């Protein structure tokens, strides 16, 4: 028996009790957990010890993050097409190996060029491989519980950052920054790469299953439509959109533009939040607490939005998320007390994480699961470009006027405009069956 046949048989046996798609979702989440090694939040802990040892400037270290993000954005649309054609397993394994190898090299880094090469590889793998491999594969395995499954991936990724950030700080204090890079590489190899290689498969049909586990009922000799699963008979009839057909719908471009501009607003605030808050008279110690509340709110939002999206139209939730972001911008503009700053953190953390989770859910609800890798690769690239642009806008405005107020006012307007774009972006008519 071929290895692929043995794997398919094992997966069907497992799905007799628990739908195999949940194992795929957990493995994708594990890849995001290990991917914390490439996050800016974790890199922050290395800035001081590495600059102290090598004498590098903060600007020199920051440049590697921008270069990697841009390269990852350029790679994402091509990776998305690969996910649709051959699946996410190879994408996640290659991305995870690249991040782990970069961490091991960073542990031995001696030059700025070496640092740039290694961290650029890590960030490119993050944005161009791992981020594109995790979410689309989950959409291909789920429909009825798609929101909950996607929230598992995003929440586990956030849990990785929340867990690894203090752990990195402890390792640096005890054994130095080189040991911390080694630890991150080992975590990615064990937690991120191995589950992806062993568990992740392209879609349920490849191993004899049906979306959402219809085979549970087929194994009992019952047709899915009569097995007490509402709407199951229609799951396999989900319209098969092709990428070309999707790109010809105005709805896709409305959503793409809305995600691009709201990402601009989000990053333009978050990167400059610490200096802005301290300028408003709030202590740096309190500012750290505000960042923690922001992260915690995002984690709660990730789970809540995933559950709600299975019962509430995701477009409605997206509009609410955009308006919450606009409200957060308005609160930030007038903030000069600690309670107001905490309220901003709750609003913006909830909105930012909610929008990230809802974007693939809404796209999948409109266009189905068959081309999800392709369209998510395109929208993710637009978001990454927006992240880079927003931080630049805030910096330019501050350097020109000595204040962030004009930039944050612009972001408030952008968030409201984005909500209007989502309202207009109604579900497109399904493609002609004969054109598929």
PDB file of C-alpha atoms in Angstrom, residues 23-33 92 130 133-135 137-138 152-153 156 195-196 200:
ATOM      1  CA  UNK A  23      -6.694  18.157  13.155  1.00  0.00           C
ATOM      2  CA  UNK A  24      -5.793  20.139  10.034  1.00  0.00           C
ATOM      3  CA  UNK A  25      -6.940  23.341  11.757  1.00  0.00           C
ATOM      4  CA  UNK A  26      -4.856  22.553  14.845  1.00  0.00           C
ATOM      5  CA  UNK A  27      -1.787  21.797  12.713  1.00  0.00           C
ATOM      6  CA  UNK A  28      -2.240  25.082  10.819  1.00  0.00           C
ATOM      7  CA  UNK A  29      -2.555  26.885  14.136  1.00  0.00           C
ATOM      8  CA  UNK A  30       0.623  25.195  15.341  1.00  0.00           C
ATOM      9  CA  UNK A  31       2.453  26.573  12.293  1.00  0.00           C
ATOM     10  CA  UNK A  32       1.259  30.055  13.266  1.00  0.00           C
ATOM     11  CA  UNK A  33       2.332  29.420  16.876  1.00  0.00           C
ATOM     12  CA  UNK A  92       3.907  25.348   5.344  1.00  0.00           C
ATOM     13  CA  UNK A 130       3.019  30.564   6.303  1.00  0.00           C
ATOM     14  CA  UNK A 133      -0.777  28.408   3.816  1.00  0.00           C
ATOM     15  CA  UNK A 134      -2.691  28.348   7.100  1.00  0.00           C
ATOM     16  CA  UNK A 135      -6.028  30.111   6.628  1.00  0.00           C
ATOM     17  CA  UNK A 137      -6.428  25.249   3.947  1.00  0.00           C
ATOM     18  CA  UNK A 138      -8.921  25.552   6.805  1.00  0.00           C
ATOM     19  CA  UNK A 152      -8.540  28.384  15.996  1.00  0.00           C
ATOM     20  CA  UNK A 153      -5.728  29.280  13.588  1.00  0.00           C
ATOM     21  CA  UNK A 156      -3.215  29.887  18.272  1.00  0.00           C
ATOM     22  CA  UNK A 195       2.510  18.778  12.409  1.00  0.00           C
ATOM     23  CA  UNK A 196       2.244  20.425   8.995  1.00  0.00           C
ATOM     24  CA  UNK A 200      -2.064  18.819   6.725  1.00  0.00           C
TER      25      UNK A 200
END
